[in-house]
């Protein structure tokens, strides 16, 4: 720092009072401390700098008026001031009763012969406020930039996933700026062939004039418009819709193409027709909302549910047709939410006219925040025969009977339980009598004819020699 060239001539005989006024005017806060760091005097500009409680600083150590992280800076200031003429500036923070710290930039200077120090302080709250506002502005810009990036990503995703051909065309040159996948397939232009060319050059000659007229009209009026043209010589008629959008300082057209005679399947190469595949499936297929409300189903499900049209199913809950109302659907939905898939869930499907069909249900959930649940229901009659699995193989244990709960009615459960117990007792009687059927019938309290009927029913023994089908010798 360069001092005055001739301070005695320029400042004259400057006494202590004038020096004090000069120091107080030059600094927001000025503190006089002794070599032990005790505050002996201070001057504060109340218009610019006011610290709550600074009136009680006199007689306290300077280091006790700052925050803990600022204490090493105070020590460094005093040490440098005692050994040199002036110190470099350091920022320290003073605590206040409101809980907010006041930043002050200090520099110290040793004066007089009594090893006194004068600390000059500049209030940094204005600069700190500006810095805080700058940081907040930068953070807001970052948030806005991130939000715009997300919007752009969503726009591009929707743009590319649309089944309808979409084009973005420059408003000045009529050249194609962007085209989604459906448009690229439609014009058979590979990956980038149509981009960069005038839209009128990509269509048939008889359609180019109509396209030019449509874009000129939209450009002149600023309102969306549409026209019906034959874009390709071998294609049907298309509806071309154009809208004008402002992009920075330029204009662009958003063009949408819609096939008028039979949709887009003939003009745009698409993947497999999954709707047709689902309709041809022999297994029942149902799509539902996360709460089980039916969105769509195939004819196989309509046949099992005994419903004539899909409109009578759509909007109702799947619980209407499942075997255990309020139980099966809740179990299925709970597993789908937790695991995403369900495999081979055994239940019955009730038709609207009273029929019951044994089915196995497998289901999956599509990913996303609002998933769709797909249920595949296999008719077990194709595996076990028309009478169902319980008729093909009679339960052999209590565990097998338990598996039928909810799949068959209570009446059938009781009947099958009775049949299983009756069969077990007949087998035990035959074993105890050494396969003597007369003795077994007497032990069970049955006639020989009744025993033979039950043996045939349960397939326990073949008819012996000399025995008729009615059980007589």
PDB file of N, CA, C and O in Angstrom, residues 304-342:
ATOM      1  N   UNK A 304     -66.240 -67.523 -21.586  1.00  0.00           N
ATOM      2  CA  UNK A 304     -66.245 -68.071 -20.232  1.00  0.00           C
ATOM      3  C   UNK A 304     -67.174 -67.284 -19.313  1.00  0.00           C
ATOM      4  O   UNK A 304     -67.836 -67.858 -18.442  1.00  0.00           O
ATOM      5  N   UNK A 305     -67.198 -65.954 -19.484  1.00  0.00           N
ATOM      6  CA  UNK A 305     -68.033 -65.107 -18.627  1.00  0.00           C
ATOM      7  C   UNK A 305     -69.485 -65.079 -19.073  1.00  0.00           C
ATOM      8  O   UNK A 305     -70.322 -64.479 -18.390  1.00  0.00           O
ATOM      9  N   UNK A 306     -69.778 -65.701 -20.231  1.00  0.00           N
ATOM     10  CA  UNK A 306     -71.141 -65.739 -20.769  1.00  0.00           C
ATOM     11  C   UNK A 306     -71.702 -64.341 -20.974  1.00  0.00           C
ATOM     12  O   UNK A 306     -72.831 -64.018 -20.605  1.00  0.00           O
ATOM     13  N   UNK A 307     -70.862 -63.497 -21.582  1.00  0.00           N
ATOM     14  CA  UNK A 307     -71.242 -62.115 -21.887  1.00  0.00           C
ATOM     15  C   UNK A 307     -71.157 -61.947 -23.399  1.00  0.00           C
ATOM     16  O   UNK A 307     -70.163 -62.341 -24.015  1.00  0.00           O
ATOM     17  N   UNK A 308     -72.172 -61.375 -24.035  1.00  0.00           N
ATOM     18  CA  UNK A 308     -72.168 -61.310 -25.504  1.00  0.00           C
ATOM     19  C   UNK A 308     -71.177 -60.321 -26.106  1.00  0.00           C
ATOM     20  O   UNK A 308     -70.563 -60.587 -27.126  1.00  0.00           O
ATOM     21  N   UNK A 309     -71.003 -59.138 -25.505  1.00  0.00           N
ATOM     22  CA  UNK A 309     -70.156 -58.101 -26.103  1.00  0.00           C
ATOM     23  C   UNK A 309     -69.159 -57.570 -25.080  1.00  0.00           C
ATOM     24  O   UNK A 309     -69.376 -57.644 -23.870  1.00  0.00           O
ATOM     25  N   UNK A 310     -68.078 -57.019 -25.599  1.00  0.00           N
ATOM     26  CA  UNK A 310     -67.029 -56.464 -24.733  1.00  0.00           C
ATOM     27  C   UNK A 310     -67.522 -55.227 -23.999  1.00  0.00           C
ATOM     28  O   UNK A 310     -67.063 -54.919 -22.889  1.00  0.00           O
ATOM     29  N   UNK A 311     -68.439 -54.471 -24.599  1.00  0.00           N
ATOM     30  CA  UNK A 311     -68.943 -53.261 -23.949  1.00  0.00           C
ATOM     31  C   UNK A 311     -69.622 -53.565 -22.619  1.00  0.00           C
ATOM     32  O   UNK A 311     -69.613 -52.739 -21.702  1.00  0.00           O
ATOM     33  N   UNK A 312     -70.202 -54.772 -22.486  1.00  0.00           N
ATOM     34  CA  UNK A 312     -70.860 -55.133 -21.240  1.00  0.00           C
ATOM     35  C   UNK A 312     -69.874 -55.545 -20.161  1.00  0.00           C
ATOM     36  O   UNK A 312     -70.249 -55.685 -19.000  1.00  0.00           O
ATOM     37  N   UNK A 313     -68.604 -55.722 -20.523  1.00  0.00           N
ATOM     38  CA  UNK A 313     -67.557 -56.086 -19.565  1.00  0.00           C
ATOM     39  C   UNK A 313     -66.743 -54.870 -19.163  1.00  0.00           C
ATOM     40  O   UNK A 313     -66.364 -54.701 -17.990  1.00  0.00           O
ATOM     41  N   UNK A 314     -66.480 -54.016 -20.132  1.00  0.00           N
ATOM     42  CA  UNK A 314     -65.620 -52.863 -19.901  1.00  0.00           C
ATOM     43  C   UNK A 314     -66.206 -51.942 -18.828  1.00  0.00           C
ATOM     44  O   UNK A 314     -67.390 -51.617 -18.858  1.00  0.00           O
ATOM     45  N   UNK A 315     -65.381 -51.539 -17.882  1.00  0.00           N
ATOM     46  CA  UNK A 315     -65.805 -50.643 -16.810  1.00  0.00           C
ATOM     47  C   UNK A 315     -66.227 -51.355 -15.540  1.00  0.00           C
ATOM     48  O   UNK A 315     -66.345 -50.723 -14.493  1.00  0.00           O
ATOM     49  N   UNK A 316     -66.461 -52.673 -15.609  1.00  0.00           N
ATOM     50  CA  UNK A 316     -66.795 -53.452 -14.419  1.00  0.00           C
ATOM     51  C   UNK A 316     -65.522 -54.044 -13.832  1.00  0.00           C
ATOM     52  O   UNK A 316     -64.476 -54.102 -14.491  1.00  0.00           O
ATOM     53  N   UNK A 317     -65.570 -54.502 -12.578  1.00  0.00           N
ATOM     54  CA  UNK A 317     -64.390 -55.089 -11.955  1.00  0.00           C
ATOM     55  C   UNK A 317     -64.328 -56.581 -12.241  1.00  0.00           C
ATOM     56  O   UNK A 317     -65.354 -57.248 -12.382  1.00  0.00           O
ATOM     57  N   UNK A 318     -63.099 -57.100 -12.302  1.00  0.00           N
ATOM     58  CA  UNK A 318     -62.900 -58.517 -12.581  1.00  0.00           C
ATOM     59  C   UNK A 318     -63.466 -59.389 -11.469  1.00  0.00           C
ATOM     60  O   UNK A 318     -63.766 -60.573 -11.685  1.00  0.00           O
ATOM     61  N   UNK A 319     -63.647 -58.809 -10.291  1.00  0.00           N
ATOM     62  CA  UNK A 319     -64.176 -59.562  -9.153  1.00  0.00           C
ATOM     63  C   UNK A 319     -65.570 -60.116  -9.421  1.00  0.00           C
ATOM     64  O   UNK A 319     -65.997 -61.081  -8.791  1.00  0.00           O
ATOM     65  N   UNK A 320     -66.263 -59.524 -10.383  1.00  0.00           N
ATOM     66  CA  UNK A 320     -67.629 -59.951 -10.719  1.00  0.00           C
ATOM     67  C   UNK A 320     -67.657 -61.397 -11.201  1.00  0.00           C
ATOM     68  O   UNK A 320     -68.654 -62.101 -10.985  1.00  0.00           O
ATOM     69  N   UNK A 321     -66.571 -61.893 -11.810  1.00  0.00           N
ATOM     70  CA  UNK A 321     -66.588 -63.226 -12.407  1.00  0.00           C
ATOM     71  C   UNK A 321     -65.681 -64.223 -11.678  1.00  0.00           C
ATOM     72  O   UNK A 321     -65.720 -65.401 -12.004  1.00  0.00           O
ATOM     73  N   UNK A 322     -64.858 -63.784 -10.737  1.00  0.00           N
ATOM     74  CA  UNK A 322     -63.949 -64.707 -10.068  1.00  0.00           C
ATOM     75  C   UNK A 322     -64.680 -65.531  -9.015  1.00  0.00           C
ATOM     76  O   UNK A 322     -65.696 -65.097  -8.451  1.00  0.00           O
ATOM     77  N   UNK A 323     -64.130 -66.714  -8.687  1.00  0.00           N
ATOM     78  CA  UNK A 323     -64.811 -67.697  -7.856  1.00  0.00           C
ATOM     79  C   UNK A 323     -65.089 -67.225  -6.446  1.00  0.00           C
ATOM     80  O   UNK A 323     -66.165 -67.470  -5.906  1.00  0.00           O
ATOM     81  N   UNK A 324     -64.114 -66.562  -5.816  1.00  0.00           N
ATOM     82  CA  UNK A 324     -64.310 -66.114  -4.437  1.00  0.00           C
ATOM     83  C   UNK A 324     -64.404 -64.592  -4.422  1.00  0.00           C
ATOM     84  O   UNK A 324     -63.375 -63.911  -4.393  1.00  0.00           O
ATOM     85  N   UNK A 325     -65.597 -64.022  -4.483  1.00  0.00           N
ATOM     86  CA  UNK A 325     -65.748 -62.567  -4.544  1.00  0.00           C
ATOM     87  C   UNK A 325     -65.077 -61.896  -3.349  1.00  0.00           C
ATOM     88  O   UNK A 325     -65.239 -62.315  -2.206  1.00  0.00           O
ATOM     89  N   UNK A 326     -64.345 -60.831  -3.636  1.00  0.00           N
ATOM     90  CA  UNK A 326     -63.676 -60.071  -2.586  1.00  0.00           C
ATOM     91  C   UNK A 326     -62.395 -60.688  -2.086  1.00  0.00           C
ATOM     92  O   UNK A 326     -61.691 -60.066  -1.283  1.00  0.00           O
ATOM     93  N   UNK A 327     -62.053 -61.906  -2.529  1.00  0.00           N
ATOM     94  CA  UNK A 327     -60.840 -62.589  -2.053  1.00  0.00           C
ATOM     95  C   UNK A 327     -59.833 -62.750  -3.173  1.00  0.00           C
ATOM     96  O   UNK A 327     -58.694 -62.297  -3.080  1.00  0.00           O
ATOM     97  N   UNK A 328     -60.250 -63.419  -4.272  1.00  0.00           N
ATOM     98  CA  UNK A 328     -59.316 -63.740  -5.352  1.00  0.00           C
ATOM     99  C   UNK A 328     -58.698 -62.483  -5.954  1.00  0.00           C
ATOM    100  O   UNK A 328     -57.481 -62.396  -6.140  1.00  0.00           O
ATOM    101  N   UNK A 329     -59.534 -61.505  -6.286  1.00  0.00           N
ATOM    102  CA  UNK A 329     -59.008 -60.296  -6.930  1.00  0.00           C
ATOM    103  C   UNK A 329     -58.084 -59.544  -5.999  1.00  0.00           C
ATOM    104  O   UNK A 329     -57.048 -59.024  -6.422  1.00  0.00           O
ATOM    105  N   UNK A 330     -58.420 -59.479  -4.702  1.00  0.00           N
ATOM    106  CA  UNK A 330     -57.557 -58.784  -3.758  1.00  0.00           C
ATOM    107  C   UNK A 330     -56.192 -59.459  -3.652  1.00  0.00           C
ATOM    108  O   UNK A 330     -55.157 -58.789  -3.604  1.00  0.00           O
ATOM    109  N   UNK A 331     -56.180 -60.786  -3.647  1.00  0.00           N
ATOM    110  CA  UNK A 331     -54.908 -61.518  -3.593  1.00  0.00           C
ATOM    111  C   UNK A 331     -54.091 -61.277  -4.856  1.00  0.00           C
ATOM    112  O   UNK A 331     -52.880 -61.035  -4.802  1.00  0.00           O
ATOM    113  N   UNK A 332     -54.756 -61.334  -6.016  1.00  0.00           N
ATOM    114  CA  UNK A 332     -54.053 -61.124  -7.284  1.00  0.00           C
ATOM    115  C   UNK A 332     -53.459 -59.721  -7.372  1.00  0.00           C
ATOM    116  O   UNK A 332     -52.282 -59.539  -7.728  1.00  0.00           O
ATOM    117  N   UNK A 333     -54.245 -58.694  -7.038  1.00  0.00           N
ATOM    118  CA  UNK A 333     -53.767 -57.316  -7.125  1.00  0.00           C
ATOM    119  C   UNK A 333     -52.636 -57.063  -6.134  1.00  0.00           C
ATOM    120  O   UNK A 333     -51.671 -56.360  -6.443  1.00  0.00           O
ATOM    121  N   UNK A 334     -52.743 -57.629  -4.937  1.00  0.00           N
ATOM    122  CA  UNK A 334     -51.687 -57.444  -3.942  1.00  0.00           C
ATOM    123  C   UNK A 334     -50.362 -58.022  -4.427  1.00  0.00           C
ATOM    124  O   UNK A 334     -49.306 -57.397  -4.283  1.00  0.00           O
ATOM    125  N   UNK A 335     -50.394 -59.206  -5.022  1.00  0.00           N
ATOM    126  CA  UNK A 335     -49.168 -59.829  -5.533  1.00  0.00           C
ATOM    127  C   UNK A 335     -48.621 -59.079  -6.744  1.00  0.00           C
ATOM    128  O   UNK A 335     -47.402 -58.974  -6.915  1.00  0.00           O
ATOM    129  N   UNK A 336     -49.499 -58.549  -7.566  1.00  0.00           N
ATOM    130  CA  UNK A 336     -49.028 -57.782  -8.718  1.00  0.00           C
ATOM    131  C   UNK A 336     -48.343 -56.502  -8.286  1.00  0.00           C
ATOM    132  O   UNK A 336     -47.327 -56.099  -8.859  1.00  0.00           O
ATOM    133  N   UNK A 337     -48.894 -55.825  -7.273  1.00  0.00           N
ATOM    134  CA  UNK A 337     -48.251 -54.596  -6.799  1.00  0.00           C
ATOM    135  C   UNK A 337     -46.902 -54.888  -6.162  1.00  0.00           C
ATOM    136  O   UNK A 337     -45.969 -54.090  -6.282  1.00  0.00           O
ATOM    137  N   UNK A 338     -46.802 -56.008  -5.476  1.00  0.00           N
ATOM    138  CA  UNK A 338     -45.570 -56.323  -4.746  1.00  0.00           C
ATOM    139  C   UNK A 338     -44.517 -56.974  -5.634  1.00  0.00           C
ATOM    140  O   UNK A 338     -43.337 -56.626  -5.549  1.00  0.00           O
ATOM    141  N   UNK A 339     -44.929 -57.916  -6.494  1.00  0.00           N
ATOM    142  CA  UNK A 339     -43.959 -58.695  -7.271  1.00  0.00           C
ATOM    143  C   UNK A 339     -44.011 -58.407  -8.765  1.00  0.00           C
ATOM    144  O   UNK A 339     -43.056 -58.720  -9.471  1.00  0.00           O
ATOM    145  N   UNK A 340     -45.105 -57.867  -9.268  1.00  0.00           N
ATOM    146  CA  UNK A 340     -45.201 -57.575 -10.692  1.00  0.00           C
ATOM    147  C   UNK A 340     -45.746 -58.721 -11.525  1.00  0.00           C
ATOM    148  O   UNK A 340     -46.184 -58.503 -12.660  1.00  0.00           O
ATOM    149  N   UNK A 341     -45.723 -59.958 -11.009  1.00  0.00           N
ATOM    150  CA  UNK A 341     -46.246 -61.110 -11.749  1.00  0.00           C
ATOM    151  C   UNK A 341     -46.953 -62.072 -10.801  1.00  0.00           C
ATOM    152  O   UNK A 341     -46.664 -62.115  -9.607  1.00  0.00           O
ATOM    153  N   UNK A 342     -47.863 -62.854 -11.350  1.00  0.00           N
ATOM    154  CA  UNK A 342     -48.541 -63.943 -10.644  1.00  0.00           C
ATOM    155  C   UNK A 342     -48.588 -65.130 -11.597  1.00  0.00           C
ATOM    156  O   UNK A 342     -48.898 -64.963 -12.787  1.00  0.00           O
TER     157      UNK A 342
END
